[in-house]
Short mmCIF file of C-alpha atoms and ligand atoms in Angstrom, two decimals:
data_model
loop_
_atom_site.label_atom_id
_atom_site.label_comp_id
_atom_site.label_asym_id
_atom_site.label_seq_id
_atom_site.Cartn_x
_atom_site.Cartn_y
_atom_site.Cartn_z
CA MET A 11 70.71 91.02 70.93
CA ASN A 12 67.30 92.58 71.46
CA ARG A 13 67.80 96.35 72.17
CA ASN A 14 65.42 96.12 75.24
CA ASP A 15 67.35 93.04 76.66
CA LEU A 16 69.92 93.50 79.42
CA CYS A 17 73.33 94.02 78.03
CA TRP A 18 75.78 91.21 77.60
CA CYS A 19 78.40 93.00 79.91
CA GLY A 20 76.43 92.39 83.04
CA SER A 21 75.73 96.11 83.65
CA GLY A 22 72.33 95.42 84.36
CA LEU A 23 71.40 98.42 81.79
CA LYS A 24 69.34 97.75 78.78
CA TYR A 25 71.46 96.82 75.72
CA LYS A 26 70.44 99.85 73.98
CA LYS A 27 71.60 102.17 76.87
CA CYS A 28 74.63 100.21 77.24
CA HIS A 29 77.03 98.36 74.37
CA ALA A 30 74.53 98.69 71.35
CA ALA A 31 76.18 101.79 69.84
CA ILE A 32 79.68 100.38 70.63
CA ASP A 33 78.96 97.14 69.08
CA GLU A 34 77.42 98.80 65.79
CA ARG A 35 80.64 100.92 65.56
CA ILE A 36 82.82 97.53 66.23
CA ALA A 37 80.87 95.91 63.51
CA ARG A 38 81.47 98.76 61.04
CA TYR A 39 85.26 98.36 61.60
CA ALA A 40 85.19 94.37 61.40
CA HIS A 41 83.15 94.78 58.02
CA GLU A 42 86.22 97.00 56.62
CA GLY A 43 88.42 94.28 57.82
CA CYS A 44 89.92 95.43 61.07
CA ASP A 45 90.94 93.21 63.84
CA VAL A 46 88.21 93.78 66.48
CA PRO A 47 88.02 92.77 70.16
CA ILE A 48 85.85 89.82 71.22
CA ARG A 49 83.66 90.36 74.03
CA GLU A 50 85.64 89.07 76.81
CA MET A 51 88.21 91.75 76.20
CA LEU A 52 85.68 94.48 76.94
CA LYS A 53 85.15 94.85 80.69
CA SER A 54 81.92 96.36 82.23
CA ARG A 55 82.13 99.21 84.59
CA ALA A 56 81.84 97.16 87.56
CA GLN A 57 84.60 94.84 86.30
CA ILE A 58 86.83 97.88 85.79
CA ASP A 59 86.03 99.08 89.32
CA GLY A 60 87.20 95.53 90.60
CA ILE A 61 90.40 95.77 88.35
CA ARG A 62 91.07 99.34 89.79
CA GLU A 63 90.65 98.30 93.45
CA SER A 64 93.05 95.32 92.55
CA GLY A 65 95.54 97.89 90.89
CA LYS A 66 95.47 100.14 94.12
CA ARG A 67 96.84 97.23 96.24
CA ASN A 68 99.33 96.21 93.37
CA ALA A 69 100.69 99.81 93.54
CA ALA A 70 100.71 99.96 97.35
CA VAL A 71 102.84 96.70 97.37
CA LEU A 72 105.10 98.33 94.88
CA ASP A 73 105.37 101.40 97.28
CA GLU A 74 106.35 99.12 100.12
CA VAL A 75 109.07 97.59 98.01
CA ALA A 76 110.37 101.11 97.30
CA ALA A 77 110.44 102.01 100.81
CA ARG A 78 112.50 99.16 101.94
CA ILE A 79 114.72 97.91 98.98
CA ARG A 80 118.32 98.66 99.44
CA PRO A 81 121.94 97.28 98.86
CA GLY A 82 122.55 93.97 100.72
CA MET A 83 118.98 92.72 100.47
CA THR A 84 118.34 89.41 98.94
CA THR A 85 115.61 89.15 96.09
CA ALA A 86 114.19 86.50 98.62
CA GLU A 87 113.46 89.43 101.23
CA ILE A 88 111.73 91.28 98.20
CA ASP A 89 109.56 88.23 97.90
CA ARG A 90 108.67 88.17 101.34
CA ILE A 91 107.83 91.84 101.49
CA VAL A 92 105.49 91.34 98.40
CA ASP A 93 103.85 88.12 99.69
CA GLU A 94 103.37 89.65 103.32
CA THR A 95 102.23 93.24 101.97
CA THR A 96 99.81 91.68 99.32
CA ARG A 97 98.02 89.61 102.01
CA LYS A 98 97.89 92.22 104.54
CA LEU A 99 95.78 94.30 101.95
CA GLY A 100 93.63 91.32 101.36
CA GLY A 101 94.89 90.05 98.18
CA VAL A 102 96.76 87.06 97.00
CA PRO A 103 100.04 87.14 94.73
CA ALA A 104 99.11 86.09 91.19
CA PRO A 105 102.45 84.64 90.44
CA LEU A 106 102.67 81.89 93.28
CA GLY A 107 102.08 78.56 91.57
CA TYR A 108 100.91 80.32 88.38
CA GLN A 109 102.00 77.68 85.77
CA GLY A 110 104.38 76.15 88.56
CA PHE A 111 106.08 79.51 89.22
CA PRO A 112 107.71 79.07 92.78
CA LYS A 113 107.54 82.55 94.07
CA SER A 114 105.07 85.56 94.79
CA VAL A 115 106.92 88.10 92.48
CA CYS A 116 109.52 88.26 89.59
CA THR A 117 112.59 90.05 90.47
CA SER A 118 114.83 90.63 87.44
CA VAL A 119 118.42 92.15 87.99
CA ASN A 120 120.65 93.93 85.13
CA ASP A 121 120.91 91.30 82.26
CA GLN A 122 118.12 89.38 83.56
CA VAL A 123 115.16 90.59 81.29
CA CYS A 124 112.13 89.16 83.10
CA HIS A 125 110.78 86.27 85.16
CA GLY A 126 113.60 86.27 87.66
CA ILE A 127 113.10 84.05 90.48
CA PRO A 128 113.67 85.48 93.83
CA SER A 129 116.35 83.81 95.76
CA GLU A 130 118.28 83.67 99.23
CA GLU A 131 121.37 83.65 97.29
CA ASP A 132 120.81 86.83 95.01
CA VAL A 133 122.14 89.79 97.06
CA LEU A 134 121.44 93.19 95.44
CA GLU A 135 124.51 95.13 95.01
CA GLU A 136 125.23 98.86 94.90
CA GLY A 137 124.99 99.67 91.02
CA ASP A 138 122.36 96.96 90.01
CA ILE A 139 119.18 98.11 88.42
CA VAL A 140 116.32 95.54 89.24
CA ASN A 141 112.64 95.05 88.04
CA VAL A 142 110.04 94.14 90.54
CA ASP A 143 107.04 92.65 88.72
CA VAL A 144 103.96 92.40 90.97
CA SER A 145 100.61 90.86 90.29
CA THR A 146 97.74 90.96 92.54
CA ILE A 147 94.46 89.02 92.90
CA PHE A 148 91.90 91.06 94.79
CA GLY A 149 88.09 90.42 95.02
CA GLY A 150 88.55 88.00 91.99
CA PHE A 151 90.20 90.56 89.71
CA TYR A 152 93.72 90.78 88.47
CA SER A 153 95.99 93.67 88.19
CA ASP A 154 99.74 93.35 86.91
CA SER A 155 102.39 96.20 87.18
CA SER A 156 106.10 96.70 87.65
CA ARG A 157 108.81 99.13 88.27
CA MET A 158 112.55 99.50 88.19
CA PHE A 159 114.53 100.23 91.22
CA LEU A 160 118.21 101.66 91.42
CA ILE A 161 120.41 100.00 93.99
CA GLY A 162 122.45 102.55 95.66
CA GLN A 163 124.64 104.78 93.01
CA VAL A 164 124.00 103.39 89.50
CA ASP A 165 126.17 104.46 86.39
CA PRO A 166 124.68 107.03 84.34
CA GLU A 167 124.33 104.58 81.32
CA ALA A 168 122.15 102.12 83.25
CA ARG A 169 120.26 105.09 84.89
CA ARG A 170 119.24 106.33 81.40
CA LEU A 171 118.17 102.79 80.34
CA VAL A 172 115.68 102.73 83.35
CA GLU A 173 114.42 106.20 82.51
CA VAL A 174 114.11 105.59 78.88
CA ALA A 175 112.10 102.46 79.81
CA ARG A 176 109.88 104.33 81.73
CA GLU A 177 109.33 107.02 79.01
CA CYS A 178 108.48 104.25 76.58
CA VAL A 179 105.73 103.09 78.64
CA GLN A 180 104.36 106.64 79.23
CA ARG A 181 104.51 107.52 75.73
CA GLY A 182 102.76 104.07 74.84
CA CYS A 183 100.12 105.09 77.39
CA GLU A 184 99.67 108.57 75.62
CA ALA A 185 98.87 106.84 72.24
CA VAL A 186 96.04 104.68 73.86
CA LYS A 187 92.55 105.99 72.58
CA PRO A 188 89.14 104.69 71.94
CA TRP A 189 88.80 103.89 68.28
CA GLY A 190 92.56 104.12 67.81
CA PHE A 191 94.52 100.94 67.22
CA LEU A 192 97.05 98.95 69.34
CA SER A 193 99.71 99.49 66.71
CA ASP A 194 99.68 103.35 67.67
CA MET A 195 100.77 102.35 71.17
CA ALA A 196 103.38 99.99 69.76
CA ARG A 197 104.72 102.49 67.52
CA ALA A 198 105.02 105.05 70.15
CA VAL A 199 106.79 102.72 72.56
CA SER A 200 109.19 101.31 69.79
CA ARG A 201 110.20 104.80 68.48
CA CYS A 202 110.93 105.94 71.98
CA ALA A 203 113.48 103.02 72.48
CA GLU A 204 115.06 103.43 68.85
CA GLU A 205 115.21 107.25 69.17
CA ASN A 206 117.47 106.62 72.15
CA GLY A 207 119.58 103.75 70.66
CA TYR A 208 117.77 100.90 72.42
CA SER A 209 115.96 97.81 71.30
CA ILE A 210 112.75 96.18 72.40
CA VAL A 211 112.48 92.32 73.15
CA ARG A 212 110.23 90.82 70.44
CA GLU A 213 109.32 87.66 71.81
CA ILE A 214 107.58 88.46 75.14
CA GLY A 215 104.74 90.93 75.33
CA GLY A 216 101.92 92.23 77.17
CA HIS A 217 98.46 90.82 77.45
CA GLY A 218 94.93 91.32 78.36
CA VAL A 219 94.17 91.30 82.09
CA GLY A 220 91.47 91.51 84.62
CA VAL A 221 89.31 88.63 84.69
CA GLU A 222 92.33 86.15 84.45
CA PHE A 223 96.08 86.82 84.91
CA HIS A 224 96.92 86.58 81.07
CA GLU A 225 93.96 87.03 78.59
CA ASP A 226 94.04 87.47 74.88
CA PRO A 227 95.36 89.35 73.05
CA TRP A 228 99.12 89.17 73.10
CA VAL A 229 100.48 92.72 73.03
CA GLY A 230 103.87 93.50 71.24
CA TYR A 231 105.53 96.59 70.94
CA THR A 232 108.16 96.43 68.06
CA GLU A 233 107.33 98.60 65.03
CA PRO A 234 104.16 97.07 63.71
CA ALA A 235 103.65 96.08 60.17
CA GLU A 236 99.70 95.99 60.48
CA GLN A 237 97.44 98.27 62.46
CA GLY A 238 96.38 95.58 65.07
CA LEU A 239 93.65 95.39 67.45
CA LEU A 240 91.06 98.10 67.37
CA LEU A 241 91.02 99.80 70.72
CA VAL A 242 87.54 99.90 72.21
CA PRO A 243 86.33 101.50 75.62
CA GLY A 244 86.50 98.90 78.36
CA PHE A 245 89.45 96.95 76.84
CA VAL A 246 92.04 96.30 79.81
CA PHE A 247 95.53 95.07 78.91
CA THR A 248 99.36 95.79 80.03
CA ILE A 249 102.06 97.78 78.40
CA GLU A 250 105.39 96.14 79.51
CA PRO A 251 108.16 96.48 76.92
CA MET A 252 111.55 95.11 77.74
CA VAL A 253 114.05 97.69 76.75
CA ASN A 254 117.57 96.26 76.18
CA MET A 255 120.80 98.47 76.15
CA GLY A 256 122.21 96.38 73.41
CA ASP A 257 120.60 93.61 71.01
CA PRO A 258 117.03 92.50 71.41
CA ASP A 259 118.13 88.79 71.51
CA ILE A 260 117.35 86.73 74.61
CA PHE A 261 117.64 83.23 76.02
CA CYS A 262 115.79 81.35 78.74
CA ASP A 263 117.60 79.87 81.82
CA SER A 264 117.41 75.90 81.00
CA ASP A 265 117.92 75.30 84.81
CA ASN A 266 114.71 76.69 85.93
CA GLY A 267 112.66 77.31 82.72
CA TRP A 268 111.69 80.75 83.68
CA THR A 269 114.57 83.45 83.79
CA ILE A 270 114.89 85.30 80.64
CA TYR A 271 118.54 87.03 79.96
CA THR A 272 119.77 89.18 77.37
CA ASP A 273 122.10 87.26 74.82
CA ASP A 274 124.83 89.81 75.02
CA GLY A 275 124.82 90.20 78.71
CA LEU A 276 124.05 94.01 78.71
CA PRO A 277 121.41 95.26 80.89
CA SER A 278 117.50 95.22 80.22
CA ALA A 279 114.83 97.55 81.86
CA GLN A 280 111.32 97.07 81.96
CA TRP A 281 108.16 99.22 83.36
CA GLU A 282 104.59 97.71 83.24
CA VAL A 283 101.20 99.19 83.57
CA THR A 284 97.75 97.80 83.69
CA ILE A 285 95.66 100.35 81.39
CA ALA A 286 92.03 100.69 80.41
CA VAL A 287 90.68 102.43 77.15
CA THR A 288 88.10 104.80 78.31
CA ASP A 289 85.42 106.80 76.50
CA ASN A 290 87.73 109.65 75.83
CA GLY A 291 91.30 108.20 76.33
CA TYR A 292 92.98 105.91 78.85
CA GLU A 293 92.98 105.13 82.68
CA ILE A 294 96.04 103.77 84.24
CA LEU A 295 94.59 101.17 86.66
CA ALA A 296 98.03 99.99 88.09
CA TRP A 297 101.61 101.15 88.07
N1 MF3 B 308 104.08 89.49 85.75
C1 MF3 B 308 104.32 88.89 84.55
C2 MF3 B 308 103.72 89.53 83.33
O1 MF3 B 308 103.79 90.80 83.23
C3 MF3 B 308 103.98 87.57 84.37
C4 MF3 B 308 104.86 86.62 85.17
S1 MF3 B 308 104.28 84.94 85.26
C5 MF3 B 308 105.11 84.49 86.61
O2 MF3 B 308 102.97 89.13 82.70
F1 MF3 B 308 104.59 83.22 86.67
F2 MF3 B 308 106.24 84.54 86.31
F3 MF3 B 308 104.66 85.12 87.55
CO1 CO B 309 102.01 91.49 82.62
#
């Protein structure tokens, strides 16, 4: 690319004023054998503005769930709240119809790890812990975040699991910085879980996000053997570790092909953020 050409990222700036220095730095890491991001993983300022706008709505949908969730409510009611609130805010729920997913949100209760399908049959009971995983398309941009909710009085053990799962994500975010590595984040997350006696699901991870719902790369959290992808400003992805009270092993419900459960029947907790690598650290675009 010529230094006076318009930058490939679509910023409208000359290449030399935009991604030239970053590209040179990436090339030096690649030369040393590092795993470096491809261009599609690096969002322009305008794309990040779009993902942020999407993420604000995603968080507002979760705020609405937080205000209304209560014992006796079905997970189908949560689905209706998410669908209606998302559309009222001008967005579209990304899960609906995604690879055949039948609802607008994932609701995963107790030993359900993720991808629970909302149902009129599933009533939230006092003592349940539930993950509500919301993903929004707004203005063509995708955001993805989830939170745990405590239903009524929850026993201290399950409450601690929920708190630690949140701390895992917080620590993961704090490990994100430009010219660091994805393994810094993974290590921070897995250490937090292990220090607390918990395990992290190995098979399911986070992902690049923004222009599509699920973009490369796949993002794991278990103690990494390699340094993983180089973190570069403009890289947007999710941190969404599933933290199990017991063993990390899981299975998929063969009846619906979606819902993941813990093998040992013990509870699992998950929080999810959409995060961007910035020039001097990170920005959470949705939580
Ligand atoms: N929101 C989930 C994630 O964090 C993806 C769910 S796929 C769906 O990546 F189809 F189940 F919605
Ligand atoms: Co996600």
